mmCIF file of C-alpha atoms and ligand atoms in Angstrom:
data_model
loop_
_atom_site.group_PDB
_atom_site.id
_atom_site.type_symbol
_atom_site.label_atom_id
_atom_site.label_comp_id
_atom_site.label_asym_id
_atom_site.label_seq_id
_atom_site.Cartn_x
_atom_site.Cartn_y
_atom_site.Cartn_z
ATOM 1 C CA MET L 1 82.608 115.598 61.361
ATOM 2 C CA ALA L 2 79.268 115.951 62.990
ATOM 3 C CA VAL L 3 78.629 114.728 66.468
ATOM 4 C CA LYS L 4 76.188 111.801 66.641
ATOM 5 C CA VAL L 5 73.585 112.330 69.254
ATOM 6 C CA TYR L 6 71.601 109.206 70.147
ATOM 7 C CA GLY L 7 67.858 109.579 71.229
ATOM 8 C CA PRO L 8 66.892 113.164 70.364
ATOM 9 C CA ALA L 9 63.259 112.595 71.164
ATOM 10 C CA TYR L 10 64.068 112.681 74.940
ATOM 11 C CA ALA L 11 64.873 115.232 77.621
ATOM 12 C CA SER L 12 68.420 114.357 78.598
ATOM 13 C CA PRO L 13 69.707 114.230 74.842
ATOM 14 C CA LYS L 14 67.920 117.464 74.380
ATOM 15 C CA ARG L 15 70.015 119.471 76.744
ATOM 16 C CA VAL L 16 73.110 117.853 74.904
ATOM 17 C CA ILE L 17 71.806 119.202 71.735
ATOM 18 C CA ALA L 18 70.920 122.777 73.179
ATOM 19 C CA CYS L 19 74.466 122.808 74.093
ATOM 20 C CA LEU L 20 75.880 121.931 70.819
ATOM 21 C CA ILE L 21 73.662 124.596 69.102
ATOM 22 C CA GLU L 22 74.966 127.258 71.650
ATOM 23 C CA LYS L 23 78.501 126.181 70.672
ATOM 24 C CA GLY L 24 77.857 126.125 66.956
ATOM 25 C CA ILE L 25 78.939 122.517 66.743
ATOM 26 C CA ASP L 26 77.441 120.461 63.990
ATOM 27 C CA PHE L 27 75.391 117.210 64.986
ATOM 28 C CA GLU L 28 73.216 114.586 63.515
ATOM 29 C CA THR L 29 70.641 112.551 65.726
ATOM 30 C CA ILE L 30 69.907 108.797 65.762
ATOM 31 C CA PRO L 31 66.532 107.787 66.935
ATOM 32 C CA ILE L 32 66.317 105.377 69.754
ATOM 33 C CA ASP L 33 62.870 104.305 70.733
ATOM 34 C CA LEU L 34 62.588 103.892 74.477
ATOM 35 C CA LEU L 35 59.179 102.298 74.264
ATOM 36 C CA LYS L 36 60.401 99.464 71.904
ATOM 37 C CA GLY L 37 63.474 98.873 74.311
ATOM 38 C CA GLU L 38 65.924 99.983 71.803
ATOM 39 C CA HIS L 39 68.267 101.307 74.431
ATOM 40 C CA LYS L 40 68.505 97.871 76.022
ATOM 41 C CA ALA L 41 69.680 96.331 72.730
ATOM 42 C CA PRO L 42 73.154 94.825 72.851
ATOM 43 C CA ASP L 43 74.482 97.112 70.256
ATOM 44 C CA PHE L 44 73.348 100.100 72.251
ATOM 45 C CA LEU L 45 74.510 98.779 75.530
ATOM 46 C CA GLN L 46 78.016 98.566 73.947
ATOM 47 C CA LEU L 47 77.667 102.231 73.838
ATOM 48 C CA GLN L 48 76.196 102.751 77.069
ATOM 49 C CA PRO L 49 76.278 99.844 79.606
ATOM 50 C CA PHE L 50 73.538 101.359 81.726
ATOM 51 C CA GLY L 51 71.226 101.698 78.652
ATOM 52 C CA SER L 52 70.126 105.121 79.057
ATOM 53 C CA LEU L 53 70.148 108.306 76.772
ATOM 54 C CA PRO L 54 72.082 110.194 75.488
ATOM 55 C CA VAL L 55 75.046 108.865 74.058
ATOM 56 C CA ILE L 56 77.296 110.820 71.804
ATOM 57 C CA GLN L 57 79.929 109.687 69.204
ATOM 58 C CA ASP L 58 82.300 112.086 67.842
ATOM 59 C CA GLY L 59 84.589 110.237 65.516
ATOM 60 C CA ASP L 60 85.944 107.399 67.620
ATOM 61 C CA TYR L 61 85.209 109.195 70.808
ATOM 62 C CA THR L 62 82.238 107.937 72.604
ATOM 63 C CA LEU L 63 80.735 109.607 75.829
ATOM 64 C CA PHE L 64 77.441 109.139 77.900
ATOM 65 C CA GLU L 65 75.858 111.187 80.767
ATOM 66 C CA SER L 66 74.461 114.298 79.300
ATOM 67 C CA ARG L 67 75.995 116.816 81.807
ATOM 68 C CA ALA L 68 79.490 115.269 81.131
ATOM 69 C CA ILE L 69 79.008 115.673 77.383
ATOM 70 C CA MET L 70 78.018 119.252 77.879
ATOM 71 C CA ARG L 71 81.014 120.055 80.139
ATOM 72 C CA TYR L 72 83.267 118.471 77.459
ATOM 73 C CA TYR L 73 82.064 120.572 74.659
ATOM 74 C CA ALA L 74 81.777 123.744 76.637
ATOM 75 C CA ALA L 75 85.434 123.378 77.684
ATOM 76 C CA LYS L 76 86.867 121.900 74.496
ATOM 77 C CA TYR L 77 85.097 124.798 72.445
ATOM 78 C CA LYS L 78 85.299 127.521 75.131
ATOM 79 C CA LEU L 79 85.971 130.132 72.764
ATOM 80 C CA GLN L 80 83.714 129.109 70.063
ATOM 81 C CA GLY L 81 79.765 130.264 70.405
ATOM 82 C CA THR L 82 78.506 131.065 73.707
ATOM 83 C CA ASP L 83 80.755 130.670 76.793
ATOM 84 C CA LEU L 84 78.808 128.391 79.114
ATOM 85 C CA LEU L 85 81.419 127.942 81.944
ATOM 86 C CA GLY L 86 81.948 131.409 83.302
ATOM 87 C CA GLY L 87 85.016 133.573 82.941
ATOM 88 C CA SER L 88 86.907 132.648 85.986
ATOM 89 C CA MET L 89 87.662 129.466 88.003
ATOM 90 C CA GLU L 90 85.440 130.839 90.528
ATOM 91 C CA GLU L 91 82.536 131.613 88.087
ATOM 92 C CA THR L 92 83.183 127.926 86.714
ATOM 93 C CA GLY L 93 82.937 126.608 90.443
ATOM 94 C CA LEU L 94 79.392 128.293 90.630
ATOM 95 C CA VAL L 95 78.444 126.834 87.400
ATOM 96 C CA ASP L 96 79.378 123.387 88.447
ATOM 97 C CA GLN L 97 77.753 123.701 91.811
ATOM 98 C CA TRP L 98 74.348 124.712 90.246
ATOM 99 C CA LEU L 99 74.787 122.011 87.666
ATOM 100 C CA GLU L 100 75.012 119.408 90.577
ATOM 101 C CA VAL L 101 71.917 121.031 92.022
ATOM 102 C CA GLU L 102 70.112 120.565 88.890
ATOM 103 C CA ALA L 103 71.295 116.881 88.670
ATOM 104 C CA HIS L 104 70.856 115.919 92.504
ATOM 105 C CA ASN L 105 68.072 118.302 93.851
ATOM 106 C CA PHE L 106 65.911 119.104 90.929
ATOM 107 C CA ASN L 107 66.155 116.391 88.471
ATOM 108 C CA PRO L 108 64.986 113.583 90.609
ATOM 109 C CA HIS L 109 61.591 115.177 91.403
ATOM 110 C CA ILE L 110 60.901 116.455 87.971
ATOM 111 C CA TYR L 111 62.039 113.128 86.575
ATOM 112 C CA SER L 112 59.541 111.331 88.785
ATOM 113 C CA LEU L 113 56.736 113.720 87.556
ATOM 114 C CA THR L 114 57.707 113.034 84.039
ATOM 115 C CA ILE L 115 57.581 109.367 84.510
ATOM 116 C CA GLN L 116 54.385 109.418 86.569
ATOM 117 C CA ILE L 117 52.440 111.911 84.313
ATOM 118 C CA MET L 118 53.974 111.399 80.904
ATOM 119 C CA PHE L 119 55.544 108.103 80.577
ATOM 120 C CA TYR L 120 53.087 105.797 82.710
ATOM 121 C CA PRO L 121 49.991 106.618 80.737
ATOM 122 C CA ALA L 122 52.047 106.002 77.587
ATOM 123 C CA VAL L 123 52.546 102.203 78.684
ATOM 124 C CA GLY L 124 49.149 101.812 80.466
ATOM 125 C CA THR L 125 50.638 101.899 83.942
ATOM 126 C CA PRO L 126 48.506 103.738 86.437
ATOM 127 C CA THR L 127 49.724 107.115 87.822
ATOM 128 C CA ASP L 128 50.621 107.001 91.475
ATOM 129 C CA GLU L 129 49.093 110.261 92.670
ATOM 130 C CA LYS L 130 50.763 109.863 96.120
ATOM 131 C CA ALA L 131 54.319 109.955 94.384
ATOM 132 C CA VAL L 132 53.077 113.000 92.212
ATOM 133 C CA ALA L 133 52.039 114.832 95.363
ATOM 134 C CA GLU L 134 55.414 113.989 96.954
ATOM 135 C CA SER L 135 57.583 114.921 94.043
ATOM 136 C CA GLU L 136 55.507 118.044 93.425
ATOM 137 C CA GLU L 137 56.158 119.189 97.200
ATOM 138 C CA LYS L 138 59.789 118.302 96.876
ATOM 139 C CA LEU L 139 60.329 120.033 93.724
ATOM 140 C CA GLY L 140 58.451 123.214 95.081
ATOM 141 C CA LYS L 141 61.058 123.352 98.010
ATOM 142 C CA VAL L 142 63.719 123.195 95.321
ATOM 143 C CA LEU L 143 62.305 125.949 93.260
ATOM 144 C CA ASP L 144 61.861 128.167 96.418
ATOM 145 C CA VAL L 145 65.635 127.895 96.797
ATOM 146 C CA TYR L 146 65.949 129.062 93.078
ATOM 147 C CA GLU L 147 63.442 131.811 93.754
ATOM 148 C CA GLN L 148 65.812 133.255 96.403
ATOM 149 C CA ARG L 149 69.063 132.814 94.345
ATOM 150 C CA LEU L 150 67.430 134.338 91.164
ATOM 151 C CA SER L 151 66.365 137.319 93.283
ATOM 152 C CA GLU L 152 70.087 138.064 93.766
ATOM 153 C CA SER L 153 71.488 137.053 90.379
ATOM 154 C CA LYS L 154 70.016 136.913 86.830
ATOM 155 C CA TYR L 155 71.120 133.294 86.120
ATOM 156 C CA LEU L 156 71.776 130.560 88.672
ATOM 157 C CA ALA L 157 75.629 130.898 88.519
ATOM 158 C CA GLY L 158 75.727 134.552 88.434
ATOM 159 C CA ASP L 159 74.950 137.446 85.570
ATOM 160 C CA PHE L 160 75.831 135.072 82.928
ATOM 161 C CA PHE L 161 73.994 132.170 81.054
ATOM 162 C CA SER L 162 75.834 128.997 81.616
ATOM 163 C CA LEU L 163 75.341 124.970 81.530
ATOM 164 C CA ALA L 164 73.713 125.370 84.969
ATOM 165 C CA ASP L 165 70.799 127.345 83.361
ATOM 166 C CA LEU L 166 70.733 125.298 80.007
ATOM 167 C CA SER L 167 70.645 121.894 81.881
ATOM 168 C CA HIS L 168 67.008 122.826 83.264
ATOM 169 C CA LEU L 169 65.583 123.448 79.761
ATOM 170 C CA PRO L 170 64.190 120.031 78.712
ATOM 171 C CA PHE L 171 62.323 119.031 81.890
ATOM 172 C CA THR L 172 61.215 122.422 82.689
ATOM 173 C CA GLN L 173 59.622 122.455 79.222
ATOM 174 C CA TYR L 174 57.947 119.294 80.300
ATOM 175 C CA LEU L 175 56.717 120.832 83.644
ATOM 176 C CA VAL L 176 55.144 123.838 81.885
ATOM 177 C CA GLY L 177 53.590 121.751 79.149
ATOM 178 C CA PRO L 178 52.731 118.176 79.255
ATOM 179 C CA ILE L 179 53.029 117.629 83.012
ATOM 180 C CA GLY L 180 50.612 120.437 83.336
ATOM 181 C CA LYS L 181 52.365 122.296 86.363
ATOM 182 C CA GLU L 182 53.309 125.653 84.847
ATOM 183 C CA TYR L 183 52.128 127.186 88.156
ATOM 184 C CA MET L 184 55.092 125.945 89.914
ATOM 185 C CA ILE L 185 57.159 128.270 87.630
ATOM 186 C CA ARG L 186 54.699 131.193 87.196
ATOM 187 C CA SER L 187 53.957 131.569 90.934
ATOM 188 C CA ARG L 188 57.533 132.452 91.563
ATOM 189 C CA LYS L 189 58.464 135.977 90.168
ATOM 190 C CA HIS L 190 62.029 135.423 89.764
ATOM 191 C CA VAL L 191 62.059 131.741 88.627
ATOM 192 C CA SER L 192 59.312 132.918 85.974
ATOM 193 C CA ALA L 193 61.655 135.670 84.505
ATOM 194 C CA TRP L 194 64.362 133.329 84.397
ATOM 195 C CA TRP L 195 62.531 130.734 82.653
ATOM 196 C CA ASP L 196 61.150 133.250 79.932
ATOM 197 C CA ASP L 197 64.628 134.289 79.550
ATOM 198 C CA ILE L 198 66.343 130.912 79.155
ATOM 199 C CA SER L 199 63.682 129.143 77.380
ATOM 200 C CA GLY L 200 63.474 132.267 74.776
ATOM 201 C CA ARG L 201 66.984 131.465 73.822
ATOM 202 C CA ASP L 202 67.424 130.671 70.109
ATOM 203 C CA SER L 203 69.168 127.654 70.804
ATOM 204 C CA TRP L 204 66.036 126.293 72.757
ATOM 205 C CA LYS L 205 63.621 127.490 69.956
ATOM 206 C CA ARG L 206 65.837 125.535 67.561
ATOM 207 C CA VAL L 207 65.536 122.496 69.532
ATOM 208 C CA LEU L 208 61.745 122.752 69.767
ATOM 209 C CA GLU L 209 61.608 123.423 66.106
ATOM 210 C CA LEU L 210 63.627 120.378 64.968
ATOM 211 C CA GLU L 211 61.410 118.208 67.594
ATOM 212 C CA SER L 212 58.198 119.661 65.925
ATOM 213 C CA LYS L 213 59.640 118.615 62.507
ATOM 214 C CA GLY L 214 60.479 115.009 63.908
ATOM 215 C CA TRP L 215 64.218 115.358 64.044
HETATM 216 N N1 GTS E 301 72.265 110.720 84.071
HETATM 217 C C1 GTS E 301 71.960 110.333 82.734
HETATM 218 C C2 GTS E 301 70.419 109.932 82.799
HETATM 219 C C3 GTS E 301 69.779 109.868 81.637
HETATM 220 C C4 GTS E 301 68.338 109.195 81.539
HETATM 221 O O1 GTS E 301 67.829 108.820 82.668
HETATM 222 N N2 GTS E 301 67.878 109.106 80.354
HETATM 223 C C5 GTS E 301 66.441 108.680 80.294
HETATM 224 C C6 GTS E 301 65.902 109.530 78.983
HETATM 225 S S1 GTS E 301 65.261 111.034 79.627
HETATM 226 O O2 GTS E 301 64.079 110.849 80.177
HETATM 227 O O3 GTS E 301 66.166 111.444 80.870
HETATM 228 O O4 GTS E 301 65.678 111.788 78.452
HETATM 229 C C7 GTS E 301 66.576 107.313 79.954
HETATM 230 O O5 GTS E 301 67.328 106.962 79.013
HETATM 231 N N3 GTS E 301 65.605 106.469 80.365
HETATM 232 C C8 GTS E 301 65.573 105.064 80.037
HETATM 233 C C9 GTS E 301 66.129 104.115 80.944
HETATM 234 O O6 GTS E 301 66.941 104.933 81.689
HETATM 235 O O7 GTS E 301 65.964 102.979 80.979
HETATM 236 C C10 GTS E 301 72.032 111.516 81.839
HETATM 237 O O8 GTS E 301 71.977 112.571 82.253
HETATM 238 O O9 GTS E 301 72.577 111.325 80.679
#
């Protein structure tokens, strides 16, 4: 039975979809329009009480929080498709460490840039340039740490691609595209090579292809 993924048009669901593709897991998508407030509808809140995307339904199993969903499928289907968790407890510990870094150090600043530069203009709210400058500076400091880490290993958790790298794909795609700050990646040699590697994966190309066709 295909996994139902709610809200494919948005970044956090797209990291789940990329994970499912890497694992060779069948999925179907259910559109949810944030601009129409469909994520705050009673039926949706039954699935996700905080009213945010994504949610997945796999038979009678429902899960929200994109990183928890990825960890679930990466573990349940560890031997299928790409191993995204590393080959030892120590490697998995590093995957979890860098996934937490993505969630708590990287995501807040890139999410702020996304809201300010992509979402606010779409709803007629003025962009707060001071907030943009602050987020850009803080994100730059995070990317400086990534540059040092990626000068020591090909991927964040080590010499293997993992959930930690995959989780960065959707919002970094925004950063180099509609947010218009590709320089933040290209000005850092190792981060730039890392981005070319992970965004060049077939799974991410497939996500972008599906997105271009409107899911
Ligand atoms: N921690 C959650 C956050 C999800 C989240 O913030 N989703 C956004 C969409 S996305 O931009 O992250 O893809 C959302 O639903 N925002 C609407 C809202 O939260 O009201 C996760 O990773 O699933």
